[in-house]
Amino acid sequence: MEELEHTCPHPRTVGHLSTLTEPAIFARETSCDCRAPHEKLTIAQARRGTPVDRPVRVYADGIFDLFHSGHARALMQAKNLFPNTYLIVGVCSDELTHKYKGFTVMTELERYEALRHCRYVDEVLRDAPWTLTPEFLETHKIDFVAHDDIPYSSAGSEDVYKHIKEAGMFVPTQRTEGISTSDIITRIVRDYDVYARRNLQRGYTAKELNVSYINEKKYRLQNQVDRMKEKVRTVEEKSKHFVYRVEEKSHDLIQKWEEKSREFIGNFLELFGPDGTWKQVFQERSGRMLSYALSPRESPCSSPPHELSPVRSPSPPSPIARWHAARPSPPASPKGATASISSMSEGDEDEK
């Protein structure tokens, strides 16, 4: 399929690049404008290729409610069945769909528009029939019908495509597992409360959502609780981030403090250690001071002589000075003192 997709250009892009911005056309009574006779083709002939003005007209029909990737992949397969394919997509109306299958989420107009903007679709046929008749196939010059080959029982028939298969006009496509309109609706119904609360929070009224007064208050309370939980969660995350930053900063500060401490200790030991700079300076200064003490400097020989002060006339001595001058000086030793005493006694005796 991928090779065919690359080798076969989209019909709307050949010669008209600007039409890429335009949606697919709506079908008229018949949209087959080719000049060549519209002869019946076999699958082998269609795969070999057809003239440029005679593309293979492939028809794919469906409801296409809540258009999703499974629909798009089925149409992609139908578009790439043959080298030159013109894909017509039939969309059933609301009336037929509600009658044979059930209610839809999207209206028929919304479903028509969804198909028009799919890149693989060349033409959209509105109000498509539920069962394909030979007259319908002839009117729209349909060569082949594309659908998954699972029997589709509806409208009192075990397989509405049974006669198409017997005519050799049926080409099967593969379903995409895990995605379908029913699956999407099941998700919404299963999580109804979640989506009801979501839409209430987005501004829809309880009346628009068909929600009772009690449920509305319950949903709004749950929304407030969820918002509070979110705030608490946010605060916790911010707190964790703050604690992490504090721990990171603390680790950096401790690391820097250790580096500075090692640097300070190294500088201290270098200055005041056993072989530090301070010891060497102290020893040098001590040596200089000791040498200065042992060999002091001599006074300079060329110092100028002191000028003599003018001689003053002697003043007469005072009585106290005269008494001190007349007083004998003390002996220098005990023997001298004894001798002086004995001489004094001898002098006394002479006087006697």
GROMACS .gro file of C-alpha atoms in nm:
model
  352
    1MET     CA    1   0.000   0.000   0.000
    2GLU     CA    2   0.281   0.239   0.084
    3GLU     CA    3   0.442   0.191  -0.256
    4LEU     CA    4   0.113   0.263  -0.430
    5GLU     CA    5   0.063   0.573  -0.221
    6HIS     CA    6   0.397   0.714  -0.334
    7THR     CA    7   0.360   0.618  -0.699
    8CYS     CA    8   0.004   0.733  -0.749
    9PRO     CA    9  -0.048   1.109  -0.709
   10HIS     CA   10  -0.372   1.243  -0.573
   11PRO     CA   11  -0.604   1.336  -0.868
   12ARG     CA   12  -0.663   1.679  -0.721
   13THR     CA   13  -0.290   1.754  -0.724
   14VAL     CA   14  -0.224   1.679  -1.091
   15GLY     CA   15  -0.197   2.012  -1.270
   16HIS     CA   16  -0.384   2.191  -0.990
   17LEU     CA   17  -0.154   2.236  -0.691
   18SER     CA   18  -0.376   2.508  -0.547
   19THR     CA   19  -0.659   2.258  -0.493
   20LEU     CA   20  -0.469   2.108  -0.202
   21THR     CA   21  -0.625   2.383   0.007
   22GLU     CA   22  -0.978   2.293  -0.108
   23PRO     CA   23  -1.203   2.020   0.032
   24ALA     CA   24  -1.342   1.736  -0.174
   25ILE     CA   25  -1.644   1.804  -0.391
   26PHE     CA   26  -1.997   1.683  -0.324
   27ALA     CA   27  -2.127   1.429  -0.570
   28ARG     CA   28  -2.377   1.525  -0.836
   29GLU     CA   29  -2.610   1.283  -1.008
   30THR     CA   30  -2.300   1.139  -1.168
   31SER     CA   31  -1.946   1.270  -1.156
   32CYS     CA   32  -1.795   1.051  -1.423
   33ASP     CA   33  -1.673   1.288  -1.696
   34CYS     CA   34  -1.431   1.052  -1.869
   35ARG     CA   35  -1.456   1.035  -2.248
   36ALA     CA   36  -1.369   0.668  -2.282
   37PRO     CA   37  -1.653   0.412  -2.265
   38HIS     CA   38  -1.706   0.300  -1.908
   39GLU     CA   39  -1.648  -0.067  -1.951
   40LYS     CA   40  -1.650  -0.312  -1.664
   41LEU     CA   41  -1.302  -0.377  -1.524
   42THR     CA   42  -1.162  -0.677  -1.348
   43ILE     CA   43  -0.933  -0.639  -1.047
   44ALA     CA   44  -0.637  -0.762  -1.253
   45GLN     CA   45  -0.704  -0.502  -1.525
   46ALA     CA   46  -0.743  -0.224  -1.268
   47ARG     CA   47  -0.412  -0.315  -1.104
   48ARG     CA   48  -0.231  -0.302  -1.436
   49GLY     CA   49  -0.349   0.056  -1.484
   50THR     CA   50  -0.606   0.245  -1.688
   51PRO     CA   51  -0.592   0.545  -1.922
   52VAL     CA   52  -0.539   0.887  -1.761
   53ASP     CA   53  -0.896   0.995  -1.831
   54ARG     CA   54  -1.031   0.664  -1.706
   55PRO     CA   55  -0.947   0.628  -1.335
   56VAL     CA   56  -1.075   0.332  -1.139
   57ARG     CA   57  -1.380   0.453  -0.950
   58VAL     CA   58  -1.382   0.303  -0.602
   59TYR     CA   59  -1.674   0.349  -0.363
   60ALA     CA   60  -1.649   0.329   0.018
   61ASP     CA   61  -1.948   0.394   0.241
   62GLY     CA   62  -2.011   0.424   0.612
   63ILE     CA   63  -2.144   0.634   0.901
   64PHE     CA   64  -1.812   0.794   0.995
   65ASP     CA   65  -1.938   0.922   1.330
   66LEU     CA   66  -1.664   1.080   1.541
   67PHE     CA   67  -1.428   1.055   1.245
   68HIS     CA   68  -1.103   0.899   1.372
   69SER     CA   69  -0.780   0.741   1.252
   70GLY     CA   70  -0.943   0.404   1.188
   71HIS     CA   71  -1.174   0.568   0.932
   72ALA     CA   72  -0.883   0.755   0.773
   73ARG     CA   73  -0.670   0.441   0.742
   74ALA     CA   74  -0.954   0.250   0.576
   75LEU     CA   75  -0.996   0.531   0.322
   76MET     CA   76  -0.620   0.542   0.265
   77GLN     CA   77  -0.626   0.172   0.178
   78ALA     CA   78  -0.918   0.224  -0.058
   79LYS     CA   79  -0.742   0.515  -0.228
   80ASN     CA   80  -0.429   0.309  -0.286
   81LEU     CA   81  -0.591  -0.009  -0.415
   82PHE     CA   82  -0.499   0.074  -0.776
   83PRO     CA   83  -0.246   0.299  -0.949
   84ASN     CA   84  -0.515   0.540  -1.070
   85THR     CA   85  -0.801   0.558  -0.820
   86TYR     CA   86  -1.087   0.803  -0.786
   87LEU     CA   87  -1.235   0.755  -0.439
   88ILE     CA   88  -1.602   0.826  -0.377
   89VAL     CA   89  -1.716   0.812  -0.014
   90GLY     CA   90  -2.084   0.764   0.065
   91VAL     CA   91  -2.211   0.894   0.401
   92CYS     CA   92  -2.550   0.777   0.527
   93SER     CA   93  -2.800   1.031   0.659
   94ASP     CA   94  -2.915   1.065   1.018
   95GLU     CA   95  -3.255   0.915   0.932
   96LEU     CA   96  -3.111   0.590   0.792
   97THR     CA   97  -2.843   0.564   1.060
   98HIS     CA   98  -3.084   0.613   1.350
   99LYS     CA   99  -3.318   0.358   1.195
  100TYR     CA  100  -3.070   0.077   1.126
  101LYS     CA  101  -2.777   0.137   1.360
  102GLY     CA  102  -2.851   0.386   1.634
  103PHE     CA  103  -2.804   0.745   1.736
  104THR     CA  104  -2.496   0.933   1.633
  105VAL     CA  105  -2.292   1.192   1.820
  106MET     CA  106  -2.236   1.407   1.512
  107THR     CA  107  -2.507   1.525   1.278
  108GLU     CA  108  -2.505   1.427   0.914
  109LEU     CA  109  -2.383   1.773   0.809
  110GLU     CA  110  -2.090   1.748   1.051
  111ARG     CA  111  -2.008   1.403   0.918
  112TYR     CA  112  -2.023   1.521   0.557
  113GLU     CA  113  -1.779   1.804   0.632
  114ALA     CA  114  -1.543   1.573   0.821
  115LEU     CA  115  -1.513   1.350   0.511
  116ARG     CA  116  -1.463   1.641   0.275
  117HIS     CA  117  -1.142   1.735   0.456
  118CYS     CA  118  -0.981   1.392   0.445
  119ARG     CA  119  -0.686   1.394   0.205
  120TYR     CA  120  -0.774   1.059   0.047
  121VAL     CA  121  -1.129   1.153  -0.052
  122ASP     CA  122  -1.204   1.285  -0.401
  123GLU     CA  123  -1.581   1.309  -0.372
  124VAL     CA  124  -1.842   1.286  -0.095
  125LEU     CA  125  -2.183   1.139  -0.169
  126ARG     CA  126  -2.444   1.264   0.077
  127ASP     CA  127  -2.746   1.060   0.190
  128ALA     CA  128  -2.589   0.740   0.068
  129PRO     CA  129  -2.812   0.430   0.045
  130TRP     CA  130  -2.791   0.165   0.318
  131THR     CA  131  -2.787  -0.115   0.062
  132LEU     CA  132  -2.616  -0.078  -0.277
  133THR     CA  133  -2.831  -0.157  -0.575
  134PRO     CA  134  -2.716  -0.227  -0.935
  135GLU     CA  135  -2.890   0.094  -1.043
  136PHE     CA  136  -2.694   0.298  -0.789
  137LEU     CA  137  -2.366   0.141  -0.902
  138GLU     CA  138  -2.446   0.207  -1.266
  139THR     CA  139  -2.553   0.567  -1.203
  140HIS     CA  140  -2.226   0.660  -1.034
  141LYS     CA  141  -2.013   0.442  -1.266
  142ILE     CA  142  -1.866   0.255  -0.971
  143ASP     CA  143  -1.606  -0.011  -1.057
  144PHE     CA  144  -1.534  -0.151  -0.709
  145VAL     CA  145  -1.662  -0.126  -0.353
  146ALA     CA  146  -1.407  -0.113  -0.067
  147HIS     CA  147  -1.489  -0.227   0.287
  148ASP     CA  148  -1.355  -0.465   0.548
  149ASP     CA  149  -1.453  -0.823   0.466
  150ILE     CA  150  -1.625  -0.897   0.798
  151PRO     CA  151  -1.990  -0.982   0.719
  152TYR     CA  152  -2.202  -0.676   0.796
  153SER     CA  153  -2.546  -0.789   0.906
  154SER     CA  154  -2.811  -0.519   0.889
  155ALA     CA  155  -3.152  -0.438   0.749
  156GLY     CA  156  -3.260  -0.801   0.763
  157SER     CA  157  -2.953  -0.925   0.571
  158GLU     CA  158  -2.668  -1.140   0.699
  159ASP     CA  159  -2.425  -0.940   0.486
  160VAL     CA  160  -2.526  -0.626   0.300
  161TYR     CA  161  -2.220  -0.667   0.072
  162LYS     CA  162  -2.293  -1.026  -0.023
  163HIS     CA  163  -2.418  -0.950  -0.373
  164ILE     CA  164  -2.123  -0.713  -0.434
  165LYS     CA  165  -1.882  -0.991  -0.343
  166GLU     CA  166  -2.061  -1.237  -0.572
  167ALA     CA  167  -2.035  -0.985  -0.858
  168GLY     CA  168  -1.656  -0.961  -0.818
  169MET     CA  169  -1.670  -0.590  -0.733
  170PHE     CA  170  -1.569  -0.614  -0.369
  171VAL     CA  171  -1.216  -0.521  -0.258
  172PRO     CA  172  -1.140  -0.579   0.112
  173THR     CA  173  -0.960  -0.338   0.343
  174GLN     CA  174  -0.821  -0.401   0.691
  175ARG     CA  175  -0.971  -0.268   1.012
  176THR     CA  176  -0.754  -0.078   1.258
  177GLU     CA  177  -0.750  -0.255   1.592
  178GLY     CA  178  -0.802  -0.061   1.913
  179ILE     CA  179  -0.997   0.231   1.766
  180SER     CA  180  -1.361   0.264   1.667
  181THR     CA  181  -1.654   0.495   1.726
  182SER     CA  182  -1.805   0.248   1.973
  183ASP     CA  183  -1.478   0.236   2.167
  184ILE     CA  184  -1.467   0.616   2.195
  185ILE     CA  185  -1.826   0.632   2.317
  186THR     CA  186  -1.753   0.354   2.568
  187ARG     CA  187  -1.466   0.557   2.712
  188ILE     CA  188  -1.691   0.860   2.757
  189VAL     CA  189  -1.970   0.659   2.920
  190ARG     CA  190  -1.726   0.474   3.147
  191ASP     CA  191  -1.566   0.799   3.267
  192TYR     CA  192  -1.886   1.004   3.255
  193ASP     CA  193  -1.822   1.179   3.588
  194VAL     CA  194  -1.475   1.285   3.478
  195TYR     CA  195  -1.600   1.442   3.155
  196ALA     CA  196  -1.903   1.600   3.325
  197ARG     CA  197  -1.673   1.766   3.579
  198ARG     CA  198  -1.438   1.868   3.297
  199ASN     CA  199  -1.714   2.045   3.105
  200LEU     CA  200  -1.857   2.209   3.417
  201GLN     CA  201  -1.512   2.349   3.483
  202ARG     CA  202  -1.494   2.475   3.125
  203GLY     CA  203  -1.812   2.678   3.164
  204TYR     CA  204  -2.093   2.447   3.053
  205THR     CA  205  -2.409   2.459   3.263
  206ALA     CA  206  -2.567   2.167   3.442
  207LYS     CA  207  -2.868   2.200   3.216
  208GLU     CA  208  -2.655   2.169   2.902
  209LEU     CA  209  -2.492   1.857   3.047
  210ASN     CA  210  -2.824   1.714   3.171
  211VAL     CA  211  -2.683   1.695   3.523
  212SER     CA  212  -2.903   1.713   3.833
  213TYR     CA  213  -2.861   1.982   4.098
  214ILE     CA  214  -2.713   1.740   4.352
  215ASN     CA  215  -2.465   1.595   4.101
  216GLU     CA  216  -2.367   1.945   3.992
  217LYS     CA  217  -2.278   2.040   4.351
  218LYS     CA  218  -2.094   1.712   4.395
  219TYR     CA  219  -1.893   1.763   4.077
  220ARG     CA  220  -1.806   2.121   4.167
  221LEU     CA  221  -1.694   2.011   4.514
  222GLN     CA  222  -1.480   1.740   4.358
  223ASN     CA  223  -1.329   1.999   4.125
  224GLN     CA  224  -1.241   2.220   4.423
  225VAL     CA  225  -1.085   1.923   4.605
  226ASP     CA  226  -0.883   1.839   4.294
  227ARG     CA  227  -0.763   2.197   4.264
  228MET     CA  228  -0.660   2.194   4.631
  229LYS     CA  229  -0.475   1.867   4.578
  230GLU     CA  230  -0.301   2.016   4.279
  231LYS     CA  231  -0.196   2.319   4.483
  232VAL     CA  232  -0.062   2.094   4.760
  233ARG     CA  233   0.121   1.886   4.503
  234THR     CA  234   0.268   2.201   4.350
  235VAL     CA  235   0.381   2.326   4.692
  236GLU     CA  236   0.539   1.989   4.764
  237GLU     CA  237   0.724   1.995   4.435
  238LYS     CA  238   0.845   2.349   4.499
  239SER     CA  239   0.950   2.253   4.853
  240LYS     CA  240   1.142   1.954   4.724
  241HIS     CA  241   1.309   2.177   4.468
  242PHE     CA  242   1.394   2.434   4.738
  243VAL     CA  243   1.537   2.168   4.972
  244TYR     CA  244   1.737   2.026   4.686
  245ARG     CA  245   1.878   2.371   4.606
  246VAL     CA  246   1.960   2.433   4.974
  247GLU     CA  247   2.138   2.099   4.996
  248GLU     CA  248   2.325   2.174   4.677
  249LYS     CA  249   2.426   2.519   4.805
  250SER     CA  250   2.525   2.373   5.143
  251HIS     CA  251   2.740   2.116   4.973
  252ASP     CA  252   2.906   2.387   4.768
  253LEU     CA  253   2.964   2.605   5.077
  254ILE     CA  254   3.112   2.313   5.273
  255GLN     CA  255   3.337   2.226   4.984
  256LYS     CA  256   3.453   2.587   4.950
  257TRP     CA  257   3.501   2.612   5.328
  258GLU     CA  258   3.719   2.299   5.324
  259GLU     CA  259   3.923   2.439   5.038
  260LYS     CA  260   3.968   2.773   5.216
  261SER     CA  261   4.052   2.596   5.542
  262ARG     CA  262   4.320   2.387   5.375
  263GLU     CA  263   4.454   2.701   5.211
  264PHE     CA  264   4.456   2.891   5.544
  265ILE     CA  265   4.630   2.605   5.729
  266GLY     CA  266   4.889   2.575   5.454
  267ASN     CA  267   4.960   2.948   5.465
  268PHE     CA  268   4.980   2.940   5.848
  269LEU     CA  269   5.227   2.650   5.844
  270GLU     CA  270   5.428   2.817   5.573
  271LEU     CA  271   5.452   3.131   5.785
  272PHE     CA  272   5.474   2.994   6.143
  273GLY     CA  273   5.587   2.634   6.097
  274PRO     CA  274   5.923   2.482   6.200
  275ASP     CA  275   6.081   2.602   5.881
  276GLY     CA  276   5.845   2.890   5.825
  277THR     CA  277   5.917   3.236   5.698
  278TRP     CA  278   5.849   3.397   6.038
  279LYS     CA  279   6.122   3.187   6.209
  280GLN     CA  280   6.375   3.286   5.948
  281VAL     CA  281   6.284   3.655   5.993
  282PHE     CA  282   6.306   3.621   6.374
  283GLN     CA  283   6.645   3.452   6.355
  284GLU     CA  284   6.779   3.719   6.126
  285ARG     CA  285   6.660   4.001   6.352
  286SER     CA  286   6.789   3.825   6.665
  287GLY     CA  287   7.131   3.781   6.502
  288ARG     CA  288   7.148   4.146   6.409
  289MET     CA  289   7.052   4.257   6.761
  290LEU     CA  290   7.310   4.024   6.924
  291SER     CA  291   7.587   4.143   6.696
  292TYR     CA  292   7.495   4.503   6.773
  293ALA     CA  293   7.507   4.436   7.146
  294LEU     CA  294   7.849   4.268   7.128
  295SER     CA  295   8.010   4.531   6.908
  296PRO     CA  296   7.849   4.870   6.966
  297ARG     CA  297   7.927   5.154   6.737
  298GLU     CA  298   8.198   5.400   6.828
  299SER     CA  299   8.118   5.767   6.850
  300PRO     CA  300   8.252   5.956   6.554
  301CYS     CA  301   8.601   6.115   6.604
  302SER     CA  302   8.519   6.428   6.423
  303SER     CA  303   8.249   6.537   6.660
  304PRO     CA  304   8.277   6.909   6.733
  305PRO     CA  305   8.422   7.007   7.078
  306HIS     CA  306   8.191   7.146   7.335
  307GLU     CA  307   8.228   7.520   7.388
  308LEU     CA  308   8.339   7.622   7.731
  309SER     CA  309   8.090   7.813   7.927
  310PRO     CA  310   8.209   8.151   8.063
  311VAL     CA  311   8.384   8.135   8.401
  312ARG     CA  312   8.183   8.277   8.681
  313SER     CA  313   8.332   8.427   8.993
  314PRO     CA  314   8.315   8.188   9.286
  315SER     CA  315   8.055   8.266   9.543
  316PRO     CA  316   8.139   8.243   9.914
  317PRO     CA  317   8.066   7.903  10.063
  318SER     CA  318   7.765   7.861  10.282
  319PRO     CA  319   7.798   7.758  10.649
  320ILE     CA  320   7.668   7.411  10.572
  321ALA     CA  321   7.924   7.369  10.299
  322ARG     CA  322   8.197   7.478  10.533
  323TRP     CA  323   8.081   7.231  10.794
  324HIS     CA  324   8.084   6.949  10.545
  325ALA     CA  325   8.432   7.046  10.432
  326ALA     CA  326   8.561   7.048  10.790
  327ARG     CA  327   8.394   6.716  10.875
  328PRO     CA  328   8.640   6.429  10.851
  329SER     CA  329   8.567   6.171  10.583
  330PRO     CA  330   8.460   5.825  10.700
  331PRO     CA  331   8.719   5.549  10.706
  332ALA     CA  332   8.737   5.320  10.413
  333SER     CA  333   8.753   5.002  10.624
  334PRO     CA  334   8.704   4.886  10.986
  335LYS     CA  335   9.078   4.888  11.042
  336GLY     CA  336   9.096   5.247  10.929
  337ALA     CA  337   8.812   5.333  11.163
  338THR     CA  338   8.994   5.176  11.456
  339ALA     CA  339   9.315   5.358  11.363
  340SER     CA  340   9.132   5.688  11.347
  341ILE     CA  341   8.979   5.629  11.689
  342SER     CA  342   9.315   5.541  11.840
  343SER     CA  343   9.475   5.849  11.691
  344MET     CA  344   9.200   6.060  11.829
  345SER     CA  345   9.255   5.913  12.173
  346GLU     CA  346   9.626   5.970  12.150
  347GLY     CA  347   9.566   6.332  12.060
  348ASP     CA  348   9.346   6.368  12.367
  349GLU     CA  349   9.611   6.221  12.585
  350ASP     CA  350   9.873   6.468  12.450
  351GLU     CA  351   9.647   6.755  12.530
  352LYS     CA  352   9.616   6.628  12.880
   0.00000   0.00000   0.00000
